[in-house]
Coordinates of C-alpha atoms and ligand atoms in Angstrom, one line a residue:
I170 CA -26.8 -8.3 2.1
P171 CA -24.7 -10.5 -0.1
G172 CA -21.0 -10.0 0.0
C173 CA -21.1 -8.0 3.2
G174 CA -20.8 -10.4 6.1
S175 CA -22.5 -13.2 7.8
S176 CA -25.6 -11.4 8.9
S177 CA -29.0 -11.2 7.3
S178 CA -29.7 -8.1 9.4
K179 CA -28.6 -4.7 8.1
E180 CA -28.0 -3.3 11.6
D181 CA -25.3 -5.8 12.4
I182 CA -23.1 -4.5 9.6
A183 CA -20.9 -1.5 9.6
P184 CA -22.2 1.4 7.5
E185 CA -19.2 1.5 5.2
Y186 CA -20.2 -2.1 4.1
Q187 CA -23.8 -1.3 3.7
T188 CA -23.1 1.8 1.5
I189 CA -21.0 -0.3 -1.0
C190 CA -23.7 -2.9 -1.1
E191 CA -26.3 -0.4 -1.8
E192 CA -24.1 0.9 -4.7
Y193 CA -24.1 -2.5 -6.4
K194 CA -27.3 -4.0 -5.1
D195 CA -28.9 -4.2 -8.6
V196 CA -25.9 -5.9 -10.2
S197 CA -26.6 -9.6 -10.6
P198 CA -23.4 -11.4 -9.5
K199 CA -21.5 -13.9 -11.6
Y200 CA -20.3 -15.6 -8.4
V201 CA -21.6 -15.8 -4.9
F202 CA -18.8 -17.4 -2.9
S203 CA -18.6 -18.7 0.7
Y204 CA -16.1 -17.8 3.3
A205 CA -15.9 -19.6 6.6
E206 CA -14.4 -18.4 9.9
N207 CA -14.4 -20.1 13.3
Q208 CA -14.1 -16.8 15.2
A209 CA -16.7 -14.4 16.5
K210 CA -18.0 -11.7 14.2
D211 CA -16.2 -8.9 16.0
Y212 CA -12.8 -10.7 16.1
P213 CA -10.0 -9.2 14.0
T214 CA -9.9 -12.2 11.5
S215 CA -13.7 -12.0 11.0
L216 CA -13.5 -8.2 10.4
G217 CA -10.6 -8.9 8.0
A218 CA -12.8 -11.3 6.1
I219 CA -15.7 -8.9 5.9
R220 CA -13.2 -6.2 4.6
F221 CA -12.0 -8.7 2.0
A222 CA -15.5 -9.4 0.9
Y223 CA -16.2 -5.7 0.7
L224 CA -13.1 -5.0 -1.3
V225 CA -13.8 -7.9 -3.8
H226 CA -17.4 -6.7 -4.1
Q227 CA -16.2 -3.1 -4.8
K228 CA -13.4 -4.0 -7.2
S229 CA -15.5 -6.4 -9.2
K230 CA -18.4 -3.8 -9.3
G231 CA -20.7 -6.3 -7.6
R232 CA -19.9 -9.3 -9.9
I233 CA -18.2 -11.3 -7.1
Q234 CA -20.1 -11.5 -3.9
I235 CA -18.6 -13.3 -0.8
R236 CA -20.7 -14.3 2.1
V237 CA -18.8 -14.6 5.3
Y238 CA -19.9 -17.1 7.9
T239 CA -18.4 -16.6 11.3
D240 CA -18.7 -18.4 14.7
S241 CA -18.0 -21.8 13.2
E242 CA -21.4 -21.6 11.6
L243 CA -20.2 -23.8 8.7
G244 CA -18.2 -26.3 10.9
D245 CA -15.1 -26.8 13.0
E246 CA -11.7 -25.8 11.5
P247 CA -10.5 -29.3 10.5
D248 CA -13.8 -29.8 8.6
L249 CA -13.5 -26.5 7.0
V250 CA -10.0 -27.2 5.7
R251 CA -11.2 -30.6 4.3
E252 CA -14.2 -29.0 2.6
L253 CA -11.9 -26.3 1.1
T254 CA -9.6 -28.9 -0.4
R255 CA -12.7 -30.7 -2.0
G256 CA -14.0 -27.4 -3.4
G257 CA -17.1 -27.5 -1.1
L258 CA -16.1 -24.1 0.3
D259 CA -14.6 -21.2 -1.6
F260 CA -12.6 -19.4 1.1
I261 CA -11.5 -20.0 4.7
R262 CA -9.1 -18.5 7.2
A263 CA -7.3 -21.2 9.1
S264 CA -4.6 -21.6 11.8
M265 CA -1.3 -23.0 10.4
S266 CA -1.5 -25.9 12.8
G267 CA -4.6 -27.3 11.0
L268 CA -2.8 -27.2 7.7
T269 CA 0.2 -29.2 8.4
E270 CA -1.7 -32.5 7.7
Y271 CA -1.8 -31.4 4.0
N272 CA 1.6 -29.9 3.7
S273 CA 4.6 -31.0 5.8
E274 CA 6.6 -27.9 5.0
A275 CA 3.9 -26.0 7.1
N276 CA 5.2 -27.9 10.1
V277 CA 8.1 -25.4 10.1
L278 CA 5.8 -22.5 11.1
V279 CA 4.3 -24.4 14.0
M280 CA 7.8 -25.1 15.7
P281 CA 8.1 -23.7 19.2
Y282 CA 10.3 -20.7 19.9
L283 CA 11.0 -20.2 16.3
Y284 CA 11.4 -16.4 16.2
K285 CA 12.8 -13.8 18.5
D286 CA 9.6 -11.8 18.4
A287 CA 6.6 -10.7 16.2
D288 CA 8.8 -8.4 14.0
H289 CA 11.1 -11.3 13.2
M290 CA 8.1 -13.5 12.2
W291 CA 6.6 -10.6 9.9
K292 CA 10.0 -10.2 8.3
V293 CA 10.1 -13.8 7.5
L294 CA 6.5 -14.2 6.3
D295 CA 6.5 -11.0 4.2
G296 CA 9.7 -12.0 2.6
D297 CA 10.8 -14.7 0.2
I298 CA 10.4 -17.5 2.8
G299 CA 6.8 -16.6 3.4
Q300 CA 6.3 -16.8 -0.4
E301 CA 8.1 -20.2 -0.5
I302 CA 5.9 -21.6 2.1
M303 CA 2.8 -20.3 0.3
D304 CA 4.1 -21.9 -2.9
S305 CA 4.6 -25.2 -1.1
F306 CA 0.7 -25.6 -0.9
E307 CA 0.7 -26.5 -4.6
G308 CA -1.2 -29.8 -5.1
T309 CA -3.0 -29.6 -1.8
G310 CA -6.3 -28.4 -3.2
M311 CA -5.9 -25.0 -1.7
V312 CA -4.2 -21.7 -2.7
P313 CA -2.9 -19.3 0.1
L314 CA -3.7 -15.8 -0.4
S315 CA -2.4 -13.8 2.6
W316 CA -0.9 -14.1 6.1
Y317 CA -3.1 -13.1 9.0
D318 CA -1.8 -12.3 12.5
A319 CA -2.8 -14.5 15.4
G320 CA -0.2 -13.3 18.0
V321 CA 1.6 -15.6 20.3
R322 CA 0.2 -18.6 22.1
N323 CA 0.5 -19.1 25.8
F324 CA -0.9 -21.5 28.4
Y325 CA -3.8 -20.8 30.7
S326 CA -5.0 -22.6 33.7
S327 CA -7.4 -22.8 36.5
E328 CA -4.4 -22.6 38.9
P329 CA -1.3 -20.6 38.9
V330 CA 1.7 -21.9 36.9
H331 CA 5.2 -20.6 37.6
T332 CA 7.5 -23.5 36.7
L333 CA 7.7 -26.5 34.4
E334 CA 6.9 -28.7 37.4
D335 CA 3.5 -26.8 38.0
I336 CA 2.1 -28.3 34.7
S337 CA 3.3 -31.8 35.2
G338 CA 0.5 -34.3 34.8
K339 CA -2.1 -31.6 33.9
V340 CA -4.6 -32.3 31.1
I341 CA -4.2 -29.7 28.5
R342 CA -6.5 -28.9 25.6
I343 CA -4.8 -28.8 22.2
Q344 CA -5.8 -28.3 18.6
E345 CA -5.8 -31.5 16.5
S346 CA -2.1 -31.6 15.9
D347 CA 0.5 -34.3 16.2
I348 CA 3.1 -31.7 16.9
M349 CA 1.2 -30.1 19.8
E350 CA 0.5 -33.6 21.1
D351 CA 4.3 -34.2 21.3
I352 CA 4.9 -30.8 22.8
I353 CA 2.5 -31.4 25.6
T354 CA 3.8 -34.9 26.3
D355 CA 7.4 -33.6 26.4
L356 CA 6.3 -31.0 28.8
G357 CA 5.2 -33.8 31.2
A358 CA 1.5 -33.0 30.7
V359 CA -1.4 -34.9 29.0
P360 CA -2.6 -33.7 25.6
Y361 CA -6.4 -33.6 25.0
P362 CA -7.4 -32.6 21.4
T363 CA -10.7 -30.6 21.5
M364 CA -12.5 -28.5 19.0
F365 CA -12.2 -24.8 19.5
D366 CA -15.8 -24.1 20.3
E367 CA -15.9 -26.7 23.0
V368 CA -12.9 -25.6 24.9
Y369 CA -15.0 -23.3 27.2
S370 CA -17.1 -26.2 28.5
A371 CA -14.1 -28.6 28.7
L372 CA -12.4 -26.0 31.1
Q373 CA -15.6 -25.3 33.0
T374 CA -16.4 -29.0 33.6
G375 CA -12.8 -29.8 34.5
R376 CA -12.4 -32.2 31.6
V377 CA -9.1 -30.2 31.0
D378 CA -7.1 -28.3 33.5
M379 CA -5.5 -26.0 31.0
A380 CA -5.5 -24.8 27.4
E381 CA -3.3 -22.7 25.2
N382 CA -4.1 -19.8 22.8
N383 CA -3.4 -16.2 22.0
L384 CA -4.7 -13.6 24.4
S385 CA -7.5 -12.4 22.1
S386 CA -8.9 -15.9 21.6
Y387 CA -8.7 -16.5 25.4
E388 CA -10.7 -13.3 25.9
S389 CA -13.1 -13.5 22.9
M390 CA -14.1 -17.1 23.7
E391 CA -14.4 -16.2 27.4
H392 CA -12.0 -18.9 28.5
Y393 CA -10.6 -16.4 31.0
K394 CA -13.8 -16.8 33.0
V395 CA -13.1 -20.4 33.6
A396 CA -9.2 -20.4 33.6
P397 CA -8.2 -17.2 35.2
Y398 CA -4.3 -17.6 35.1
Y399 CA -2.8 -16.7 31.8
I400 CA 0.8 -17.9 31.7
V401 CA 3.1 -16.1 29.3
D402 CA 5.6 -18.7 28.1
E403 CA 5.2 -17.8 24.4
H404 CA 5.7 -21.3 23.2
T405 CA 4.4 -20.8 19.6
R406 CA 3.7 -17.9 17.3
I407 CA 1.5 -19.6 14.8
P408 CA 0.3 -17.4 11.8
E409 CA -2.9 -17.9 9.9
L410 CA -3.7 -18.1 6.2
Q411 CA -6.6 -16.8 4.2
L412 CA -7.0 -19.5 1.5
I413 CA -9.1 -20.1 -1.6
S414 CA -10.1 -23.5 -2.9
Q415 CA -8.1 -24.6 -5.9
T416 CA -11.3 -25.5 -7.6
T417 CA -12.7 -21.9 -7.2
Y418 CA -9.3 -20.4 -8.1
D419 CA -9.1 -22.3 -11.4
K420 CA -12.6 -21.0 -12.4
L421 CA -11.3 -17.4 -12.2
T422 CA -10.2 -15.2 -15.0
D423 CA -6.8 -13.5 -14.7
E424 CA -8.5 -10.2 -13.8
E425 CA -10.7 -11.9 -11.2
K426 CA -7.7 -13.6 -9.7
E427 CA -6.0 -10.2 -9.4
I428 CA -9.0 -8.7 -7.6
I429 CA -9.1 -11.6 -5.2
T430 CA -5.3 -11.5 -4.4
S431 CA -5.0 -7.8 -4.0
S432 CA -8.1 -7.7 -1.8
A433 CA -6.7 -10.5 0.3
Q434 CA -3.4 -8.6 0.8
E435 CA -5.2 -5.4 1.7
S436 CA -7.5 -7.1 4.1
A437 CA -4.4 -8.7 5.8
L438 CA -2.8 -5.4 6.5
Y439 CA -6.1 -4.2 7.9
E440 CA -6.3 -7.4 10.1
R441 CA -2.8 -6.8 11.5
E442 CA -3.8 -3.4 12.7
L443 CA -7.0 -4.7 14.2
W444 CA -4.9 -7.4 15.8
K445 CA -2.7 -5.0 17.8
E446 CA -5.7 -3.0 19.0
R447 CA -7.7 -6.1 19.9
E448 CA -4.7 -7.5 22.0
E449 CA -4.8 -4.4 24.1
V450 CA -8.5 -4.5 24.5
S451 CA -8.3 -8.1 25.5
R452 CA -5.6 -7.5 28.0
K453 CA -7.7 -4.9 29.7
R454 CA -10.8 -7.1 29.6
V455 CA -9.2 -10.1 31.2
I456 CA -7.5 -8.1 33.9
E457 CA -10.8 -6.3 34.6
G458 CA -12.4 -9.8 34.7
G459 CA -10.1 -10.7 37.6
C460 CA -7.5 -12.7 35.7
E461 CA -3.9 -12.9 36.6
I462 CA -1.3 -12.6 33.8
I463 CA 1.8 -14.5 35.0
Y464 CA 5.1 -13.8 33.0
L465 CA 7.4 -16.8 33.2
S466 CA 11.1 -16.0 34.0
D467 CA 13.6 -16.2 31.1
N468 CA 15.1 -19.1 32.9
E469 CA 11.9 -21.0 33.0
K470 CA 11.1 -20.2 29.4
E471 CA 14.5 -21.7 28.6
R472 CA 13.6 -24.8 30.4
F473 CA 10.3 -25.1 28.4
R474 CA 12.2 -24.5 25.2
K475 CA 14.9 -27.2 26.0
V476 CA 12.3 -30.0 26.9
I477 CA 10.3 -29.5 23.6
E478 CA 13.1 -28.9 21.1
G479 CA 12.9 -32.5 20.0
V480 CA 10.0 -31.7 17.7
Y481 CA 12.3 -29.9 15.3
S482 CA 14.1 -33.0 14.3
K483 CA 11.0 -35.2 14.4
Y484 CA 8.7 -33.0 12.3
C485 CA 11.1 -30.8 10.3
G486 CA 14.0 -33.2 9.5
D487 CA 13.7 -32.3 5.8
Y488 CA 13.4 -28.6 6.4
M489 CA 16.4 -27.9 8.7
D490 CA 17.9 -25.5 6.1
L491 CA 14.7 -23.6 6.0
I492 CA 14.6 -23.4 9.8
E493 CA 18.2 -22.2 9.9
R494 CA 17.3 -19.5 7.3
I495 CA 14.3 -18.3 9.4
Q496 CA 16.4 -18.2 12.6
K497 CA 19.1 -16.2 10.9
Y498 CA 16.7 -13.9 9.1
Ligands
LIG215 C1 -6.9 -19.6 17.3 C2 -7.2 -19.7 15.8 C3 -8.4 -20.5 15.5 C4 -8.1 -21.9 16.0 C5 -7.9 -21.8 17.5 C6 -7.7 -23.2 18.2 O1 -7.8 -19.0 18.0 O2 -7.4 -18.4 15.5 O3 -8.4 -20.6 14.2 O4 -9.2 -22.8 15.8 O5 -6.7 -21.0 17.8 O6 -7.0 -23.3 19.2 O7 -8.4 -24.1 17.8

């Protein structure tokens, strides 16, 4: 069913999406666009993508169809970003850490312990600073459309961790990111960049001792089954972007651009709601699965923060004003 998700089987798609597709099934589309996701089909960002496709299909009365490919079907995140910049893909949803390579201002949003809490982050992203950061993608070959929630990232491990010393010398899976490499090294551990869909086997075979991600990814990818200690240190809160390729964007009329941007905004609000629900479901699932969630003491979190604060001057030297504005927001 074009425009309504990754699946070719009708049964896999929620009835509301089927209905709308039926409505416009005889319209021959002007465009059939691709949208790539590396998360599972039932994950909040994927459901947000499907909602986006549905909204665009509906608002364009079937003229713009978007096929959503989930589960890394079209490739790993770094490849998807590269393809997007070249116009080989029309849309993706990507973690901010994979975008810093193309836009150094994006480094700011990957900095550890940047916000007080989630509310603080959303005030920043929904305000003028969020817009400024979106604008800073000009010239990269991609155009940001909306911010998606990805919670807060924590470590997880096959053994309990209560102090900084407990992670010393441990091999920790990270995304392909220079900033994360430095953070892990500063913590006294060994960074090991690995693609997202290979983390489970890296943990299972003992190639890595630990990894780090938000609770819902930890649950959805079943990492909790091979690393049963989830350590709440809240080192980064990395938002995600829905992006369109510049090549695709430039083809659109003003009216089509409006349909795309308004649908992206609406789908983002939907995703944020789903995110909150999924975090709770994930929490229950991992606890029922026998995991232990360990909350680091404030004192210990402060020790983590202190040893990694060097990344601010190393990666954000040109953006210290922006960081100050974020912290004061
Ligand atoms: C999160 C994010 C993914 C990313 C992953 C990772 O789960 O949503 O897009 O690939 O982190 O750690 O690689």
